[in-house]
Amino acid sequence: MRRSSLDWLKGDDLPLPTRARPAPLDELPGDNEAYAVASEPLQRSEQRFDELTEEAIRFEHQTARTNFRTGMHLASLPSAPSISGFKQWLILGGVALLSLLVLVLMRPDGNGGLISNWSTQVFSEGQPQVTNSLSAVFLSDARPPGDYSLRAAPSLTPQQIDAILASYGSPATGTGDVWFDLGQQRGIDPAFAVAFFIHESGAGTAQGWAGLKPDGSTTHNVGNIICAGYATCYGRFRDYPSWNEGIADWYRLIDVEYLQGRGHQTVADIIPVYAPSFENDVNGYVNVVQNLVDRWRTQGVQ
């Protein structure tokens, strides 16, 4: 009777095939006893051959049964869910973004603390410090307090610059983008430019400012740059047709004549030449500019 594969897997009582071979001759011509003695080695060899054949067949069956069981076991195991290549990149991108955000928020601020309360400022209605917190994140290359090298990334956003000017009631309010963009073009932190403007003229509102004309208009001269051959002047100082041109000329003067021309890099280097002591309080000027920049970098714009 034919047995199924499951039957032979359950036990070792396997049907072994028989090998057909010629039956020995019962007798040969001549001496039968001599024949028996001569054929004995051949008979032993045949018997050993049969034993080896049975062992080989049994081993083959046993191996097949083991492999079959192993395959059935593996086939029954649940397969791990696969993740598509797109999802893998999406997950990795999310992890990288979260890691970057944590590093940014843990960056030390100017006082040695950590930026940890920015989210409450960003999402609180009516808070004037909204752009301050964002600038702390996005202007992370700005120099720390105490570093007064004018060659630096912006410490202020355009919105913060406008907020500063508005707090003084400056007629230049609304030019934040101009200060910011020109500062980036020249490689100068616009915080210093705004601080110069405030010290020179109270951001264009000081009653004694030389750039204030009787009709209420101004020379747009943010740094009180002397005439020195300029095409249009008002008294000793240059008279510009717009704030854009006045701001651009201040950046050009500082970049070309001081940073590049004289090799001056800091506020303390520039002001003694820019506003000499025979008509200015040099130390007071330096302190005002440095203190303003430090305050904006550490406290933001109030």
PDB file of C-alpha atoms in Angstrom:
ATOM      1  CA  MET A   1       0.000   0.000   0.000  1.00  0.00           C
ATOM      2  CA  ARG A   2       1.292   3.458  -0.884  1.00  0.00           C
ATOM      3  CA  ARG A   3       1.961   5.658   2.217  1.00  0.00           C
ATOM      4  CA  SER A   4       1.481   9.426   2.241  1.00  0.00           C
ATOM      5  CA  SER A   5       4.287  11.893   2.997  1.00  0.00           C
ATOM      6  CA  LEU A   6       2.767  12.611   6.425  1.00  0.00           C
ATOM      7  CA  ASP A   7       2.860   8.881   7.258  1.00  0.00           C
ATOM      8  CA  TRP A   8       6.572   8.500   6.656  1.00  0.00           C
ATOM      9  CA  LEU A   9       7.291  11.698   8.555  1.00  0.00           C
ATOM     10  CA  LYS A  10       5.834  10.172  11.736  1.00  0.00           C
ATOM     11  CA  GLY A  11       8.175   7.267  12.136  1.00  0.00           C
ATOM     12  CA  ASP A  12      11.264   5.429  11.083  1.00  0.00           C
ATOM     13  CA  ASP A  13       9.536   2.221   9.819  1.00  0.00           C
ATOM     14  CA  LEU A  14      10.352   3.079   6.231  1.00  0.00           C
ATOM     15  CA  PRO A  15       9.825   0.755   3.296  1.00  0.00           C
ATOM     16  CA  LEU A  16      13.229   0.024   1.916  1.00  0.00           C
ATOM     17  CA  PRO A  17      13.607  -0.924  -1.733  1.00  0.00           C
ATOM     18  CA  THR A  18      15.174  -4.201  -2.692  1.00  0.00           C
ATOM     19  CA  ARG A  19      17.948  -4.401  -5.222  1.00  0.00           C
ATOM     20  CA  ALA A  20      17.414  -6.964  -7.983  1.00  0.00           C
ATOM     21  CA  ARG A  21      20.432  -9.011  -8.834  1.00  0.00           C
ATOM     22  CA  PRO A  22      21.079 -12.470 -10.323  1.00  0.00           C
ATOM     23  CA  ALA A  23      20.414 -15.396  -7.988  1.00  0.00           C
ATOM     24  CA  PRO A  24      23.550 -17.382  -7.152  1.00  0.00           C
ATOM     25  CA  LEU A  25      24.062 -20.564  -9.041  1.00  0.00           C
ATOM     26  CA  ASP A  26      23.070 -23.588  -7.049  1.00  0.00           C
ATOM     27  CA  GLU A  27      25.874 -25.533  -8.319  1.00  0.00           C
ATOM     28  CA  LEU A  28      28.764 -25.343 -10.629  1.00  0.00           C
ATOM     29  CA  PRO A  29      30.367 -28.116 -12.544  1.00  0.00           C
ATOM     30  CA  GLY A  30      32.949 -29.682 -10.407  1.00  0.00           C
ATOM     31  CA  ASP A  31      33.559 -29.479  -6.658  1.00  0.00           C
ATOM     32  CA  ASN A  32      30.632 -27.840  -4.810  1.00  0.00           C
ATOM     33  CA  GLU A  33      32.634 -27.397  -1.618  1.00  0.00           C
ATOM     34  CA  ALA A  34      35.356 -25.560  -3.481  1.00  0.00           C
ATOM     35  CA  TYR A  35      32.738 -23.338  -5.019  1.00  0.00           C
ATOM     36  CA  ALA A  36      31.248 -22.470  -1.609  1.00  0.00           C
ATOM     37  CA  VAL A  37      34.640 -21.498  -0.251  1.00  0.00           C
ATOM     38  CA  ALA A  38      35.421 -19.387  -3.300  1.00  0.00           C
ATOM     39  CA  SER A  39      32.077 -17.587  -3.297  1.00  0.00           C
ATOM     40  CA  GLU A  40      32.090 -16.719   0.468  1.00  0.00           C
ATOM     41  CA  PRO A  41      33.935 -13.346   0.050  1.00  0.00           C
ATOM     42  CA  LEU A  42      31.504 -12.374  -2.697  1.00  0.00           C
ATOM     43  CA  GLN A  43      28.512 -13.168  -0.486  1.00  0.00           C
ATOM     44  CA  ARG A  44      29.932 -11.132   2.419  1.00  0.00           C
ATOM     45  CA  SER A  45      30.495  -8.192   0.083  1.00  0.00           C
ATOM     46  CA  GLU A  46      26.935  -8.404  -1.186  1.00  0.00           C
ATOM     47  CA  GLN A  47      25.581  -8.522   2.374  1.00  0.00           C
ATOM     48  CA  ARG A  48      27.648  -5.467   3.405  1.00  0.00           C
ATOM     49  CA  PHE A  49      26.526  -3.656   0.258  1.00  0.00           C
ATOM     50  CA  ASP A  50      22.884  -4.259   1.195  1.00  0.00           C
ATOM     51  CA  GLU A  51      23.474  -2.933   4.718  1.00  0.00           C
ATOM     52  CA  LEU A  52      25.119   0.239   3.424  1.00  0.00           C
ATOM     53  CA  THR A  53      22.326   0.788   0.924  1.00  0.00           C
ATOM     54  CA  GLU A  54      19.699   0.515   3.682  1.00  0.00           C
ATOM     55  CA  GLU A  55      21.601   2.998   5.878  1.00  0.00           C
ATOM     56  CA  ALA A  56      21.945   5.475   3.002  1.00  0.00           C
ATOM     57  CA  ILE A  57      18.237   5.305   2.166  1.00  0.00           C
ATOM     58  CA  ARG A  58      17.274   5.721   5.854  1.00  0.00           C
ATOM     59  CA  PHE A  59      19.585   8.728   6.228  1.00  0.00           C
ATOM     60  CA  GLU A  60      18.152  10.271   3.067  1.00  0.00           C
ATOM     61  CA  HIS A  61      14.585   9.905   4.352  1.00  0.00           C
ATOM     62  CA  GLN A  62      15.477  11.232   7.775  1.00  0.00           C
ATOM     63  CA  THR A  63      17.122  14.320   6.262  1.00  0.00           C
ATOM     64  CA  ALA A  64      14.142  14.989   4.016  1.00  0.00           C
ATOM     65  CA  ARG A  65      11.744  14.677   6.980  1.00  0.00           C
ATOM     66  CA  THR A  66      13.788  17.150   9.057  1.00  0.00           C
ATOM     67  CA  ASN A  67      13.972  19.667   6.239  1.00  0.00           C
ATOM     68  CA  PHE A  68      10.249  19.358   5.614  1.00  0.00           C
ATOM     69  CA  ARG A  69       9.412  20.043   9.275  1.00  0.00           C
ATOM     70  CA  THR A  70      11.745  23.018   9.382  1.00  0.00           C
ATOM     71  CA  GLY A  71      10.168  24.464   6.267  1.00  0.00           C
ATOM     72  CA  MET A  72       6.656  24.009   7.680  1.00  0.00           C
ATOM     73  CA  HIS A  73       7.711  25.782  10.892  1.00  0.00           C
ATOM     74  CA  LEU A  74       9.238  28.746   9.072  1.00  0.00           C
ATOM     75  CA  ALA A  75       6.233  29.051   6.816  1.00  0.00           C
ATOM     76  CA  SER A  76       3.969  29.349   9.851  1.00  0.00           C
ATOM     77  CA  LEU A  77       5.915  32.279  11.368  1.00  0.00           C
ATOM     78  CA  PRO A  78       4.431  35.772  10.810  1.00  0.00           C
ATOM     79  CA  SER A  79       6.503  37.889   8.455  1.00  0.00           C
ATOM     80  CA  ALA A  80       7.836  41.250   9.624  1.00  0.00           C
ATOM     81  CA  PRO A  81       6.035  44.218   8.158  1.00  0.00           C
ATOM     82  CA  SER A  82       8.006  45.914   5.402  1.00  0.00           C
ATOM     83  CA  ILE A  83       8.521  49.652   5.146  1.00  0.00           C
ATOM     84  CA  SER A  84       8.734  51.232   1.743  1.00  0.00           C
ATOM     85  CA  GLY A  85      11.789  53.260   0.767  1.00  0.00           C
ATOM     86  CA  PHE A  86       9.761  56.489   0.760  1.00  0.00           C
ATOM     87  CA  LYS A  87       8.475  55.864   4.298  1.00  0.00           C
ATOM     88  CA  GLN A  88      11.982  55.087   5.521  1.00  0.00           C
ATOM     89  CA  TRP A  89      13.267  58.426   4.207  1.00  0.00           C
ATOM     90  CA  LEU A  90      10.221  60.183   5.669  1.00  0.00           C
ATOM     91  CA  ILE A  91      10.866  58.707   9.113  1.00  0.00           C
ATOM     92  CA  LEU A  92      14.589  59.521   8.964  1.00  0.00           C
ATOM     93  CA  GLY A  93      13.804  63.081   7.869  1.00  0.00           C
ATOM     94  CA  GLY A  94      11.395  63.551  10.771  1.00  0.00           C
ATOM     95  CA  VAL A  95      13.960  62.297  13.282  1.00  0.00           C
ATOM     96  CA  ALA A  96      16.638  64.591  11.830  1.00  0.00           C
ATOM     97  CA  LEU A  97      14.298  67.599  11.969  1.00  0.00           C
ATOM     98  CA  LEU A  98      13.361  66.940  15.591  1.00  0.00           C
ATOM     99  CA  SER A  99      17.027  66.512  16.531  1.00  0.00           C
ATOM    100  CA  LEU A 100      17.927  69.804  14.860  1.00  0.00           C
ATOM    101  CA  LEU A 101      15.099  71.605  16.656  1.00  0.00           C
ATOM    102  CA  VAL A 102      16.258  70.231  20.024  1.00  0.00           C
ATOM    103  CA  LEU A 103      19.831  71.364  19.361  1.00  0.00           C
ATOM    104  CA  VAL A 104      18.661  74.845  18.383  1.00  0.00           C
ATOM    105  CA  LEU A 105      16.458  75.226  21.434  1.00  0.00           C
ATOM    106  CA  MET A 106      19.255  74.034  23.722  1.00  0.00           C
ATOM    107  CA  ARG A 107      21.699  76.596  22.316  1.00  0.00           C
ATOM    108  CA  PRO A 108      23.062  78.832  25.108  1.00  0.00           C
ATOM    109  CA  ASP A 109      21.808  82.403  25.088  1.00  0.00           C
ATOM    110  CA  GLY A 110      23.911  85.452  25.853  1.00  0.00           C
ATOM    111  CA  ASN A 111      23.552  85.016  29.597  1.00  0.00           C
ATOM    112  CA  GLY A 112      24.715  81.436  29.667  1.00  0.00           C
ATOM    113  CA  GLY A 113      21.153  80.137  29.869  1.00  0.00           C
ATOM    114  CA  LEU A 114      19.208  78.100  27.380  1.00  0.00           C
ATOM    115  CA  ILE A 115      16.549  79.165  24.931  1.00  0.00           C
ATOM    116  CA  SER A 116      13.590  77.351  26.425  1.00  0.00           C
ATOM    117  CA  ASN A 117      10.682  79.788  26.602  1.00  0.00           C
ATOM    118  CA  TRP A 118      10.485  80.828  22.965  1.00  0.00           C
ATOM    119  CA  SER A 119       7.353  78.822  22.224  1.00  0.00           C
ATOM    120  CA  THR A 120       5.301  80.643  24.827  1.00  0.00           C
ATOM    121  CA  GLN A 121       6.415  83.937  23.364  1.00  0.00           C
ATOM    122  CA  VAL A 122       5.634  82.912  19.804  1.00  0.00           C
ATOM    123  CA  PHE A 123       2.123  81.714  20.520  1.00  0.00           C
ATOM    124  CA  SER A 124       1.075  84.365  23.044  1.00  0.00           C
ATOM    125  CA  GLU A 125      -1.195  86.993  21.536  1.00  0.00           C
ATOM    126  CA  GLY A 126      -0.185  90.612  21.764  1.00  0.00           C
ATOM    127  CA  GLN A 127       3.412  89.903  22.703  1.00  0.00           C
ATOM    128  CA  PRO A 128       5.894  92.310  21.101  1.00  0.00           C
ATOM    129  CA  GLN A 129       8.701  89.762  21.634  1.00  0.00           C
ATOM    130  CA  VAL A 130       7.447  87.360  18.956  1.00  0.00           C
ATOM    131  CA  THR A 131      10.138  88.250  16.442  1.00  0.00           C
ATOM    132  CA  ASN A 132      12.766  88.292  19.187  1.00  0.00           C
ATOM    133  CA  SER A 133      12.350  84.575  19.800  1.00  0.00           C
ATOM    134  CA  LEU A 134      12.321  83.771  16.115  1.00  0.00           C
ATOM    135  CA  SER A 135      15.475  85.778  15.589  1.00  0.00           C
ATOM    136  CA  ALA A 136      17.160  83.813  18.358  1.00  0.00           C
ATOM    137  CA  VAL A 137      16.486  80.675  16.308  1.00  0.00           C
ATOM    138  CA  PHE A 138      16.998  81.844  12.734  1.00  0.00           C
ATOM    139  CA  LEU A 139      19.853  84.306  13.391  1.00  0.00           C
ATOM    140  CA  SER A 140      21.884  81.748  15.309  1.00  0.00           C
ATOM    141  CA  ASP A 141      25.131  82.849  13.607  1.00  0.00           C
ATOM    142  CA  ALA A 142      24.985  86.324  15.171  1.00  0.00           C
ATOM    143  CA  ARG A 143      27.864  87.223  17.492  1.00  0.00           C
ATOM    144  CA  PRO A 144      27.370  86.925  21.257  1.00  0.00           C
ATOM    145  CA  PRO A 145      27.310  89.916  23.631  1.00  0.00           C
ATOM    146  CA  GLY A 146      30.731  91.450  24.128  1.00  0.00           C
ATOM    147  CA  ASP A 147      31.778  90.830  20.527  1.00  0.00           C
ATOM    148  CA  TYR A 148      31.817  94.217  18.801  1.00  0.00           C
ATOM    149  CA  SER A 149      33.277  93.244  15.448  1.00  0.00           C
ATOM    150  CA  LEU A 150      31.076  94.800  12.778  1.00  0.00           C
ATOM    151  CA  ARG A 151      31.725  91.875  10.433  1.00  0.00           C
ATOM    152  CA  ALA A 152      28.955  89.608  11.706  1.00  0.00           C
ATOM    153  CA  ALA A 153      25.648  88.018  10.780  1.00  0.00           C
ATOM    154  CA  PRO A 154      22.520  90.070  11.528  1.00  0.00           C
ATOM    155  CA  SER A 155      21.524  90.256  15.198  1.00  0.00           C
ATOM    156  CA  LEU A 156      18.158  91.802  14.294  1.00  0.00           C
ATOM    157  CA  THR A 157      15.379  90.894  11.894  1.00  0.00           C
ATOM    158  CA  PRO A 158      13.802  93.547   9.653  1.00  0.00           C
ATOM    159  CA  GLN A 159      10.742  93.474  11.912  1.00  0.00           C
ATOM    160  CA  GLN A 160      12.840  94.099  14.998  1.00  0.00           C
ATOM    161  CA  ILE A 161      14.605  97.028  13.342  1.00  0.00           C
ATOM    162  CA  ASP A 162      11.249  98.600  12.530  1.00  0.00           C
ATOM    163  CA  ALA A 163      10.096  98.002  16.106  1.00  0.00           C
ATOM    164  CA  ILE A 164      13.194  99.822  17.416  1.00  0.00           C
ATOM    165  CA  LEU A 165      12.695 102.753  15.073  1.00  0.00           C
ATOM    166  CA  ALA A 166       8.989 102.937  15.935  1.00  0.00           C
ATOM    167  CA  SER A 167       9.807 103.032  19.647  1.00  0.00           C
ATOM    168  CA  TYR A 168      11.739 106.286  19.004  1.00  0.00           C
ATOM    169  CA  GLY A 169       9.006 107.661  16.750  1.00  0.00           C
ATOM    170  CA  SER A 170      11.582 107.713  13.965  1.00  0.00           C
ATOM    171  CA  PRO A 171      10.639 109.041  10.513  1.00  0.00           C
ATOM    172  CA  ALA A 172      12.683 106.109   9.152  1.00  0.00           C
ATOM    173  CA  THR A 173      10.215 103.561  10.538  1.00  0.00           C
ATOM    174  CA  GLY A 174       9.376 101.037   7.818  1.00  0.00           C
ATOM    175  CA  THR A 175      12.926 100.778   6.467  1.00  0.00           C
ATOM    176  CA  GLY A 176      13.796  97.597   8.395  1.00  0.00           C
ATOM    177  CA  ASP A 177      14.258  95.589   5.218  1.00  0.00           C
ATOM    178  CA  VAL A 178      16.697  98.202   3.861  1.00  0.00           C
ATOM    179  CA  TRP A 179      18.939  98.077   6.955  1.00  0.00           C
ATOM    180  CA  PHE A 180      18.834  94.289   6.993  1.00  0.00           C
ATOM    181  CA  ASP A 181      19.455  93.674   3.274  1.00  0.00           C
ATOM    182  CA  LEU A 182      22.276  96.215   2.964  1.00  0.00           C
ATOM    183  CA  GLY A 183      23.893  94.805   6.097  1.00  0.00           C
ATOM    184  CA  GLN A 184      23.919  91.349   4.565  1.00  0.00           C
ATOM    185  CA  GLN A 185      25.330  92.672   1.298  1.00  0.00           C
ATOM    186  CA  ARG A 186      28.180  94.446   3.104  1.00  0.00           C
ATOM    187  CA  GLY A 187      28.728  91.738   5.723  1.00  0.00           C
ATOM    188  CA  ILE A 188      27.958  94.143   8.575  1.00  0.00           C
ATOM    189  CA  ASP A 189      25.575  93.435  11.449  1.00  0.00           C
ATOM    190  CA  PRO A 190      22.734  95.978  10.990  1.00  0.00           C
ATOM    191  CA  ALA A 191      22.439  96.280  14.775  1.00  0.00           C
ATOM    192  CA  PHE A 192      25.554  98.490  14.705  1.00  0.00           C
ATOM    193  CA  ALA A 193      24.142 100.677  11.929  1.00  0.00           C
ATOM    194  CA  VAL A 194      20.919 101.260  13.866  1.00  0.00           C
ATOM    195  CA  ALA A 195      22.892 101.983  17.052  1.00  0.00           C
ATOM    196  CA  PHE A 196      24.966 104.632  15.216  1.00  0.00           C
ATOM    197  CA  PHE A 197      21.735 106.197  13.908  1.00  0.00           C
ATOM    198  CA  ILE A 198      20.267 106.354  17.410  1.00  0.00           C
ATOM    199  CA  HIS A 199      23.369 107.927  18.938  1.00  0.00           C
ATOM    200  CA  GLU A 200      23.822 110.455  16.120  1.00  0.00           C
ATOM    201  CA  SER A 201      20.247 111.725  15.953  1.00  0.00           C
ATOM    202  CA  GLY A 202      17.930 109.824  18.273  1.00  0.00           C
ATOM    203  CA  ALA A 203      16.899 107.817  15.176  1.00  0.00           C
ATOM    204  CA  GLY A 204      16.104 111.075  13.381  1.00  0.00           C
ATOM    205  CA  THR A 205      14.054 112.700  16.171  1.00  0.00           C
ATOM    206  CA  ALA A 206      16.573 114.722  18.227  1.00  0.00           C
ATOM    207  CA  GLN A 207      15.696 118.423  18.232  1.00  0.00           C
ATOM    208  CA  GLY A 208      19.311 119.468  17.768  1.00  0.00           C
ATOM    209  CA  TRP A 209      20.010 117.025  14.956  1.00  0.00           C
ATOM    210  CA  ALA A 210      21.886 118.754  12.101  1.00  0.00           C
ATOM    211  CA  GLY A 211      19.891 116.751   9.544  1.00  0.00           C
ATOM    212  CA  LEU A 212      16.521 118.161  10.642  1.00  0.00           C
ATOM    213  CA  LYS A 213      15.327 120.925   8.300  1.00  0.00           C
ATOM    214  CA  PRO A 214      13.041 123.828   9.207  1.00  0.00           C
ATOM    215  CA  ASP A 215      10.177 122.434   7.126  1.00  0.00           C
ATOM    216  CA  GLY A 216      10.261 119.175   9.100  1.00  0.00           C
ATOM    217  CA  SER A 217      11.980 117.154   6.402  1.00  0.00           C
ATOM    218  CA  THR A 218      15.394 115.587   6.953  1.00  0.00           C
ATOM    219  CA  THR A 219      18.638 114.962   5.155  1.00  0.00           C
ATOM    220  CA  HIS A 220      18.188 111.168   5.585  1.00  0.00           C
ATOM    221  CA  ASN A 221      21.800 111.228   6.820  1.00  0.00           C
ATOM    222  CA  VAL A 222      21.714 108.392   9.359  1.00  0.00           C
ATOM    223  CA  GLY A 223      25.353 108.749  10.413  1.00  0.00           C
ATOM    224  CA  ASN A 224      25.900 112.535  10.089  1.00  0.00           C
ATOM    225  CA  ILE A 225      28.438 111.967   7.325  1.00  0.00           C
ATOM    226  CA  ILE A 226      30.146 115.248   6.436  1.00  0.00           C
ATOM    227  CA  CYS A 227      29.730 116.690   2.941  1.00  0.00           C
ATOM    228  CA  ALA A 228      33.313 116.062   1.678  1.00  0.00           C
ATOM    229  CA  GLY A 229      32.497 116.751  -1.958  1.00  0.00           C
ATOM    230  CA  TYR A 230      29.117 114.998  -2.022  1.00  0.00           C
ATOM    231  CA  ALA A 231      26.759 116.315  -4.720  1.00  0.00           C
ATOM    232  CA  THR A 232      24.068 117.644  -2.343  1.00  0.00           C
ATOM    233  CA  CYS A 233      24.674 118.870   1.191  1.00  0.00           C
ATOM    234  CA  TYR A 234      22.837 120.644   3.976  1.00  0.00           C
ATOM    235  CA  GLY A 235      25.297 122.648   6.050  1.00  0.00           C
ATOM    236  CA  ARG A 236      28.330 120.475   6.808  1.00  0.00           C
ATOM    237  CA  PHE A 237      26.558 117.216   6.113  1.00  0.00           C
ATOM    238  CA  ARG A 238      25.372 115.214   3.155  1.00  0.00           C
ATOM    239  CA  ASP A 239      21.774 115.516   2.065  1.00  0.00           C
ATOM    240  CA  TYR A 240      20.262 112.361   0.560  1.00  0.00           C
ATOM    241  CA  PRO A 241      17.008 112.166  -1.408  1.00  0.00           C
ATOM    242  CA  SER A 242      15.763 109.093   0.514  1.00  0.00           C
ATOM    243  CA  TRP A 243      16.409 106.894   3.531  1.00  0.00           C
ATOM    244  CA  ASN A 244      17.505 104.093   1.238  1.00  0.00           C
ATOM    245  CA  GLU A 245      20.342 106.190  -0.165  1.00  0.00           C
ATOM    246  CA  GLY A 246      21.361 107.569   3.214  1.00  0.00           C
ATOM    247  CA  ILE A 247      21.495 104.092   4.769  1.00  0.00           C
ATOM    248  CA  ALA A 248      23.374 102.656   1.773  1.00  0.00           C
ATOM    249  CA  ASP A 249      26.012 105.406   1.965  1.00  0.00           C
ATOM    250  CA  TRP A 250      26.645 104.741   5.673  1.00  0.00           C
ATOM    251  CA  TYR A 251      27.254 101.028   4.972  1.00  0.00           C
ATOM    252  CA  ARG A 252      29.525 101.917   2.034  1.00  0.00           C
ATOM    253  CA  LEU A 253      31.554 104.357   4.156  1.00  0.00           C
ATOM    254  CA  ILE A 254      32.088 101.870   6.992  1.00  0.00           C
ATOM    255  CA  ASP A 255      32.870  98.965   4.679  1.00  0.00           C
ATOM    256  CA  VAL A 256      35.169 100.702   2.190  1.00  0.00           C
ATOM    257  CA  GLU A 257      36.943 103.332   4.295  1.00  0.00           C
ATOM    258  CA  TYR A 258      37.135 101.683   7.734  1.00  0.00           C
ATOM    259  CA  LEU A 259      36.886  97.896   7.522  1.00  0.00           C
ATOM    260  CA  GLN A 260      38.743  97.535   4.242  1.00  0.00           C
ATOM    261  CA  GLY A 261      40.676 100.781   3.982  1.00  0.00           C
ATOM    262  CA  ARG A 262      42.003 101.166   7.529  1.00  0.00           C
ATOM    263  CA  GLY A 263      41.587  97.580   8.695  1.00  0.00           C
ATOM    264  CA  HIS A 264      39.418  98.637  11.635  1.00  0.00           C
ATOM    265  CA  GLN A 265      37.044  95.911  12.750  1.00  0.00           C
ATOM    266  CA  THR A 266      35.417  96.872  16.050  1.00  0.00           C
ATOM    267  CA  VAL A 267      33.375  99.762  17.416  1.00  0.00           C
ATOM    268  CA  ALA A 268      36.322 100.853  19.570  1.00  0.00           C
ATOM    269  CA  ASP A 269      38.558 100.926  16.468  1.00  0.00           C
ATOM    270  CA  ILE A 270      36.183 102.906  14.272  1.00  0.00           C
ATOM    271  CA  ILE A 271      34.641 105.590  16.502  1.00  0.00           C
ATOM    272  CA  PRO A 272      37.840 107.481  17.438  1.00  0.00           C
ATOM    273  CA  VAL A 273      38.310 108.182  13.712  1.00  0.00           C
ATOM    274  CA  TYR A 274      34.642 108.403  12.777  1.00  0.00           C
ATOM    275  CA  ALA A 275      33.795 110.815  15.616  1.00  0.00           C
ATOM    276  CA  PRO A 276      37.133 112.278  16.822  1.00  0.00           C
ATOM    277  CA  SER A 277      37.566 113.402  20.400  1.00  0.00           C
ATOM    278  CA  PHE A 278      37.963 117.116  19.582  1.00  0.00           C
ATOM    279  CA  GLU A 279      34.205 117.315  19.015  1.00  0.00           C
ATOM    280  CA  ASN A 280      32.827 114.091  20.544  1.00  0.00           C
ATOM    281  CA  ASP A 281      32.899 112.046  23.719  1.00  0.00           C
ATOM    282  CA  VAL A 282      34.568 109.021  22.184  1.00  0.00           C
ATOM    283  CA  ASN A 283      34.207 106.713  25.198  1.00  0.00           C
ATOM    284  CA  GLY A 284      30.582 107.709  25.652  1.00  0.00           C
ATOM    285  CA  TYR A 285      29.887 107.054  21.957  1.00  0.00           C
ATOM    286  CA  VAL A 286      31.546 103.624  22.123  1.00  0.00           C
ATOM    287  CA  ASN A 287      29.610 102.688  25.266  1.00  0.00           C
ATOM    288  CA  VAL A 288      26.244 103.725  23.816  1.00  0.00           C
ATOM    289  CA  VAL A 289      26.698 101.681  20.641  1.00  0.00           C
ATOM    290  CA  GLN A 290      28.043  98.621  22.446  1.00  0.00           C
ATOM    291  CA  ASN A 291      25.364  98.702  25.148  1.00  0.00           C
ATOM    292  CA  LEU A 292      22.560  98.971  22.616  1.00  0.00           C
ATOM    293  CA  VAL A 293      23.851  96.034  20.595  1.00  0.00           C
ATOM    294  CA  ASP A 294      24.395  93.937  23.734  1.00  0.00           C
ATOM    295  CA  ARG A 295      20.896  94.695  24.977  1.00  0.00           C
ATOM    296  CA  TRP A 296      19.275  93.684  21.689  1.00  0.00           C
ATOM    297  CA  ARG A 297      21.307  90.494  21.538  1.00  0.00           C
ATOM    298  CA  THR A 298      20.499  89.416  25.097  1.00  0.00           C
ATOM    299  CA  GLN A 299      17.053  90.847  25.778  1.00  0.00           C
ATOM    300  CA  GLY A 300      15.579  91.198  22.323  1.00  0.00           C
ATOM    301  CA  VAL A 301      13.501  94.163  21.307  1.00  0.00           C
ATOM    302  CA  GLN A 302      11.012  95.292  23.949  1.00  0.00           C
TER     303      GLN A 302
END
